[in-house]
Each structure stands twice: as C-alpha cells, then as structure tokens.
C-alpha cells in the first residue's frame, strides 16, 4: 500500500506529468477555439473548460478527452506536490519555489473569479441612469411586493433553482411571504403565441396564451427563457397560474394578503454601490467609412451624495467599489448621423481583480532571483576556471 | 494561461453543486427550496394597479390570434380569417371545409358548435330553419313565424335567433337522441349567409346560452380584432373590464363573472320583479351574509348615489371580517336590478373601480 502511495505521489509530482497536462491544456484550448466557429462561446466554455470529461468529434470519429476542469485540478495538485512540497529546499531552488508560489496565486485568483465573480452589462442612453447591471445569460424570478411607503421589496429565485424546473416541479417558499411559488415548467428558449387548443401534452395554456419552445441557441445571450409559475396559497386554496417570459413587457401582477404583488422573469440583476448616468457618448469614425475608430462615454458616478465625472473608453475602464466597467459596445448599429445612441458597459465584479498582477510580480521576482543566482555562479565558475 | 487557470475550479464547482442540492430536498418529484433574504428597491417602475392580460404582457394583439388550425387538411384559409373570443371552458376544434370555426362547448362532449358560411341565401332563411327543426323531429314554421323570432347583432348585422328542442335525428336522420336542443343564429342575405349553430343535450345548450351569444358577439370581420370589450348577454350590453371573465351561469342571475385573476371574486347581475322587497331589505340581506348587523332606513339615505341603466341607483359597500360585498342597487317599480361583487376584502376593493365602470356601461338590449 505504501509502495502504491509512493508511486502515486511520484506520478503526481513528476515533471513528465506537468508536461502532459500542459500539452492537454494546449490541445483543449485549440479544439475549443475551433469549436467556436460552429457553436457559441458559452457552449464551448461549458463543454471544454468547465467539464471533467468531454467527447470531441473529429468528423464522425468521437474522441474522449479530459475536460479542462479535470486537467486544471490535476495541474494544481502537481504544482503543489512537486513544486512546493517535494522540491528540495535550498538557496538553489528558492527562486523556483517563489515562482511556483506565484503560479499558485494565479490559480487561486482564477478560482476566486470563477466562483465568486459576477459578469454582466449595463446599457444606457444619454441621460439614463442605472444602479444595477444585468447578467448576459443567467435568469432570475423576482417576486416583488409593493410596500406601504411606496418602495418595493424583492425576493429572488436564483438561476439554479429555475433550471431545476427542467427536471421536476420546484416549490419555493420565502421568508415573510404568505404563499409559495411553484415553478411548473421551464423552457430555455421560447416564444409566446396564441393557443389554438389546450392539448394534454403540449405547453401549458394560460389566458389563451402559451410559450412554445425553440431550439436552444448556441449564443446563450440570444435565448429567451420562459416559465409557468403558480402562486400557491395554502391558506385559502387559491392557485394563480402565470406564464413568465424573459422578454415580457410587463410583469404578472396580482393581489394577495392585502398587498399588490408582481412576478417577473428577468436577467439576473446585481446592485452597484453607485449610480451611473451616461452624460455623453461620442464616437469617432475612420475617415470616409462607418467603422468606428474610437468611442467613449462621459458618465457621472454618484455615491453617498457625491457625484463625479468619469470618462470610460476602450482602454480606460472605470474601477470603483470592487467593479470594473469596460466600454464594450454601442448602438443601434444601423444608427444614422444624429440618431440617439446608447452605450454598453461590460461590468465585472471580481474580488481577485488585482491578484494576477501580484502573482506575476511574485513569479518575476522568483525567476529573477533564480536566474541572477545562476548567472553569478556561472561567472564565479568561469573566473575560477580562468 | 490565466484563461486556462480560471477553469481549475472544478473541485469547487463540485462542492458548490453538493451544497446547492443539499439545500433542495427532492421528494415526489418536487424540489423544494427556501429563500431567506429579500431586498428593498427604491425606484420601482412597476404599475401594480394594472392587471394586463398575458397577451398584453407578451405583446400579442388580438388581431394576430390564429383562427384556424393550420394543420387541418380541410382548412379553408380564405374563409377562416375571422377573430373571436372563445368562451371560458369551451375548446376550439380544427376547422373543416364546411365549418369555418368549430368548437366544443363546455359541459358535455356531445355538444357542438360551429360557424358555416354559404354563398347567397343558401336556400333562404325559412328553409334553413325548417331544416334544423326537422333534424329535431319538429314540424316546419312559416315565414310569418320566422319574422317573429328575436334578432341579435352578428357580424354587424341582425341575425335571427333560433331555438328548438326535440329528438335529434341528425343530418342523415339515422341518429336518435331525445331531449336534444338547438340554438342557432342565422344571417341570410343575398351576398352570402352565415350560420352559427350549437346543438347538444337540452340542459347543456341552456347552460351555454350566454356563452354562445357572447361568442357570436365576439366574431370580427377579417382584419379586425375580436370584439373583446363590448359584450351582449342576459338582456344587457356592457363593457367587460380587463381581466374579467364569464362565470358559470345560474338560474337567478342574468350575468355572472369572475372579477380579476383566478376564480375568487365573483360579480353578478340579478334582475328581480317589482321592488324585490325594497332596498333596505336587500341591503340588510347582504349584511346578514357578511355577519354584520342590520341597519335602518336612515342608512339607505346616506348611500352614495349612482346612475345605472339611466336610472338612479346606490352604491353599497359592506365589509365583513374576511369578505366584502360591493354592489349597486337600482330599484324600480317594474323591476329592480342588482350588481353585486363578493370576495375577500382586499380583492373586492381592488375591483371596485372596474365594477363601477361595468355597472355604468350596462344597457338593456332585448335578446328575445
């Protein structure tokens, strides 16, 4: 048993394993990049980089491969065991160990970003203001209650719970809410239409309307989800059934327990610690053609009663309150001179935003130490030989 | 490299998945979940007072409503481009070469209702009515008798209402069903004839009479939206508020509706002969239904005045422990008309303005 453990340890800590894993990562990156010509970025990410195993089709030949998730986990173990635990500790390897610490920091920053970051966008016309940004493809069901003071209170059913409705009914209870929500069905991509009849096996018909599923678009942001949700009040036996659609113009409103309520299926929203107002959007085209040479947004950032002017351009993001706002795009794409334009900012909330910079500095310091020491020893040996 | 490394969170994802499913208990194919947190939003733009229909929320307009089954092999596109509002509980069936619109009325699967269109006078009004009567083993009627039949609006014109009860022998004469009834509208003109015909067990046809007339009134011409607002039934024309639907007919009620979402708040119109015992007696009867004390004549004098059917009326609002009654009393020597809405207090309050709008829109339109 000890022999097996030692053998396993030797395999996991070997340089050969490192090389094989790095080659596999390179292969997955190459295949994943090629796959994007046929499917969207989101699907490729899920299939190649967020999986443990996958089957890549080379023509009609299926090729099983480890997913990048598995490879990266093995690489992390390999780095920890071989590069930090089992490596000989001396001044000769000090720089290498420091560099490995830097790589471990990179891995940690990637883990934090993957697990705890939030990505989305905020789109504003000139003069418009926003205090939240929206996900590109994650959905939420918002149960909204109008309070006596005119404000609203929201309970949010997260994306993962909504997705569960593809397999079974989902019953959601909420603190301080006198009824439950039951998500009866979910379509990842659908469109509403008048129901001709209420077939026993077809989509659920409510109020003469049904949501008809469409093929899921490889571009995740192009899908419009829909759900059938019932408001179930066990106290009086009332069951209100509603269809929710991701592109609906108005939420489903109803009255319960003396309060007005609303239900809405929408893209996940994340609050920003400040309000953002687009003051002016400017776009400079290349001479003679419509292709933009540069574009930028003058925004007002208001926080804690203080307002300041900020310019966001393609290479100058706004960093504030743990968020990074990049100038992502603008529109409408077919706008003519004088038309009102909107500006879109890609927003990332990444707790490890600056960690890669620190990791690179650590790696650079370790390698610098290592190579300078090597150089000094080489010069010393040459001098002795002379 | 960094892009690759962001994907090394596999173990973390697996752990998160275990955690997530730990929060969701599966039992009997139902996943349960609890949301503990909520948040306050300062500037919501939601109009809670509006209760738009699903079609309005999704941007579907009535004129885009399909009126025929495109997969039906005998569908005749040139004829079936009409719009209508299918009554609650009714189901639409595929159309055919003869049946431009085809329905199964609520209540009994043997009942049927369909719209047919024929060129010219299709043999004439009296001949068609007598053909229907013969299907019910009844004798023919004269043109003079037909002249006496009531008329209702149908495709913007006056159609004859035909009602008959007998033993159904079917169109081929080989099918015998007793206690069968027919309710039909016949619009016969040289430019073309339209017939809407419902047959079925006598009780079913009687119970679906209002729904049938509402369906007839909802038919719109090609390119026009279904007549969704204006409605005619029970001897009244009225404007149906948004989110109101027809309720089950009852003998004592001229009209019956569900007000708002679900089948919680009920609103109905009752017509009684003479003064129906007087306004005070009726108000006290409503108070008793809510378990609150009766009042004397002085309380009637302070009721809010209202006008309904062109006559003076009163608005009555009564709130019990859990339920409420919101009504309009319109007393007369010849007859008295009551509009009464009942349900949970909050929901009744929610529908007050809609109910008053409905009551003020009521107009008497003889249907027989």
PDB file of C-alpha atoms in Angstrom, chain B residues 84 90 100-103 112-117 132 152-155 159-162 182-187 193-199 211-219:
ATOM      1  CA  UNK B  84     -63.384  35.642 -31.977  1.00  0.00           C
ATOM      2  CA  UNK B  90     -65.016  25.883 -24.454  1.00  0.00           C
ATOM      3  CA  UNK B 100     -65.133  27.784 -40.693  1.00  0.00           C
ATOM      4  CA  UNK B 101     -64.863  27.791 -36.916  1.00  0.00           C
ATOM      5  CA  UNK B 102     -65.513  24.746 -34.813  1.00  0.00           C
ATOM      6  CA  UNK B 103     -65.979  24.460 -31.043  1.00  0.00           C
ATOM      7  CA  UNK B 112     -71.030  21.010 -30.669  1.00  0.00           C
ATOM      8  CA  UNK B 113     -70.999  24.478 -32.084  1.00  0.00           C
ATOM      9  CA  UNK B 114     -69.732  25.692 -35.423  1.00  0.00           C
ATOM     10  CA  UNK B 115     -69.809  28.539 -37.887  1.00  0.00           C
ATOM     11  CA  UNK B 116     -70.660  27.912 -41.518  1.00  0.00           C
ATOM     12  CA  UNK B 117     -70.701  30.277 -44.461  1.00  0.00           C
ATOM     13  CA  UNK B 132     -82.894  22.446 -38.478  1.00  0.00           C
ATOM     14  CA  UNK B 152     -79.188  39.839 -32.211  1.00  0.00           C
ATOM     15  CA  UNK B 153     -76.103  41.535 -33.586  1.00  0.00           C
ATOM     16  CA  UNK B 154     -73.924  39.192 -35.597  1.00  0.00           C
ATOM     17  CA  UNK B 155     -71.089  40.392 -37.830  1.00  0.00           C
ATOM     18  CA  UNK B 159     -79.263  37.659 -37.209  1.00  0.00           C
ATOM     19  CA  UNK B 160     -82.275  35.556 -36.326  1.00  0.00           C
ATOM     20  CA  UNK B 161     -82.087  33.573 -33.101  1.00  0.00           C
ATOM     21  CA  UNK B 162     -83.467  30.070 -33.491  1.00  0.00           C
ATOM     22  CA  UNK B 182     -80.569  23.595 -30.906  1.00  0.00           C
ATOM     23  CA  UNK B 183     -79.556  27.206 -30.543  1.00  0.00           C
ATOM     24  CA  UNK B 184     -78.543  28.957 -33.722  1.00  0.00           C
ATOM     25  CA  UNK B 185     -78.082  32.308 -35.375  1.00  0.00           C
ATOM     26  CA  UNK B 186     -78.983  32.670 -38.998  1.00  0.00           C
ATOM     27  CA  UNK B 187     -77.821  35.623 -41.053  1.00  0.00           C
ATOM     28  CA  UNK B 193     -75.146  33.636 -45.453  1.00  0.00           C
ATOM     29  CA  UNK B 194     -73.570  32.878 -42.122  1.00  0.00           C
ATOM     30  CA  UNK B 195     -74.850  30.398 -39.558  1.00  0.00           C
ATOM     31  CA  UNK B 196     -73.673  29.780 -36.019  1.00  0.00           C
ATOM     32  CA  UNK B 197     -75.252  26.649 -34.678  1.00  0.00           C
ATOM     33  CA  UNK B 198     -74.998  24.877 -31.333  1.00  0.00           C
ATOM     34  CA  UNK B 199     -76.588  21.503 -30.662  1.00  0.00           C
ATOM     35  CA  UNK B 211     -71.580  31.837 -23.732  1.00  0.00           C
ATOM     36  CA  UNK B 212     -72.967  31.151 -27.199  1.00  0.00           C
ATOM     37  CA  UNK B 213     -74.335  34.677 -27.529  1.00  0.00           C
ATOM     38  CA  UNK B 214     -71.081  36.122 -26.252  1.00  0.00           C
ATOM     39  CA  UNK B 215     -69.172  34.085 -28.814  1.00  0.00           C
ATOM     40  CA  UNK B 216     -71.485  35.317 -31.544  1.00  0.00           C
ATOM     41  CA  UNK B 217     -70.989  38.915 -30.478  1.00  0.00           C
ATOM     42  CA  UNK B 218     -67.216  38.500 -30.452  1.00  0.00           C
ATOM     43  CA  UNK B 219     -66.871  37.486 -34.085  1.00  0.00           C
TER      44      UNK B 219
END
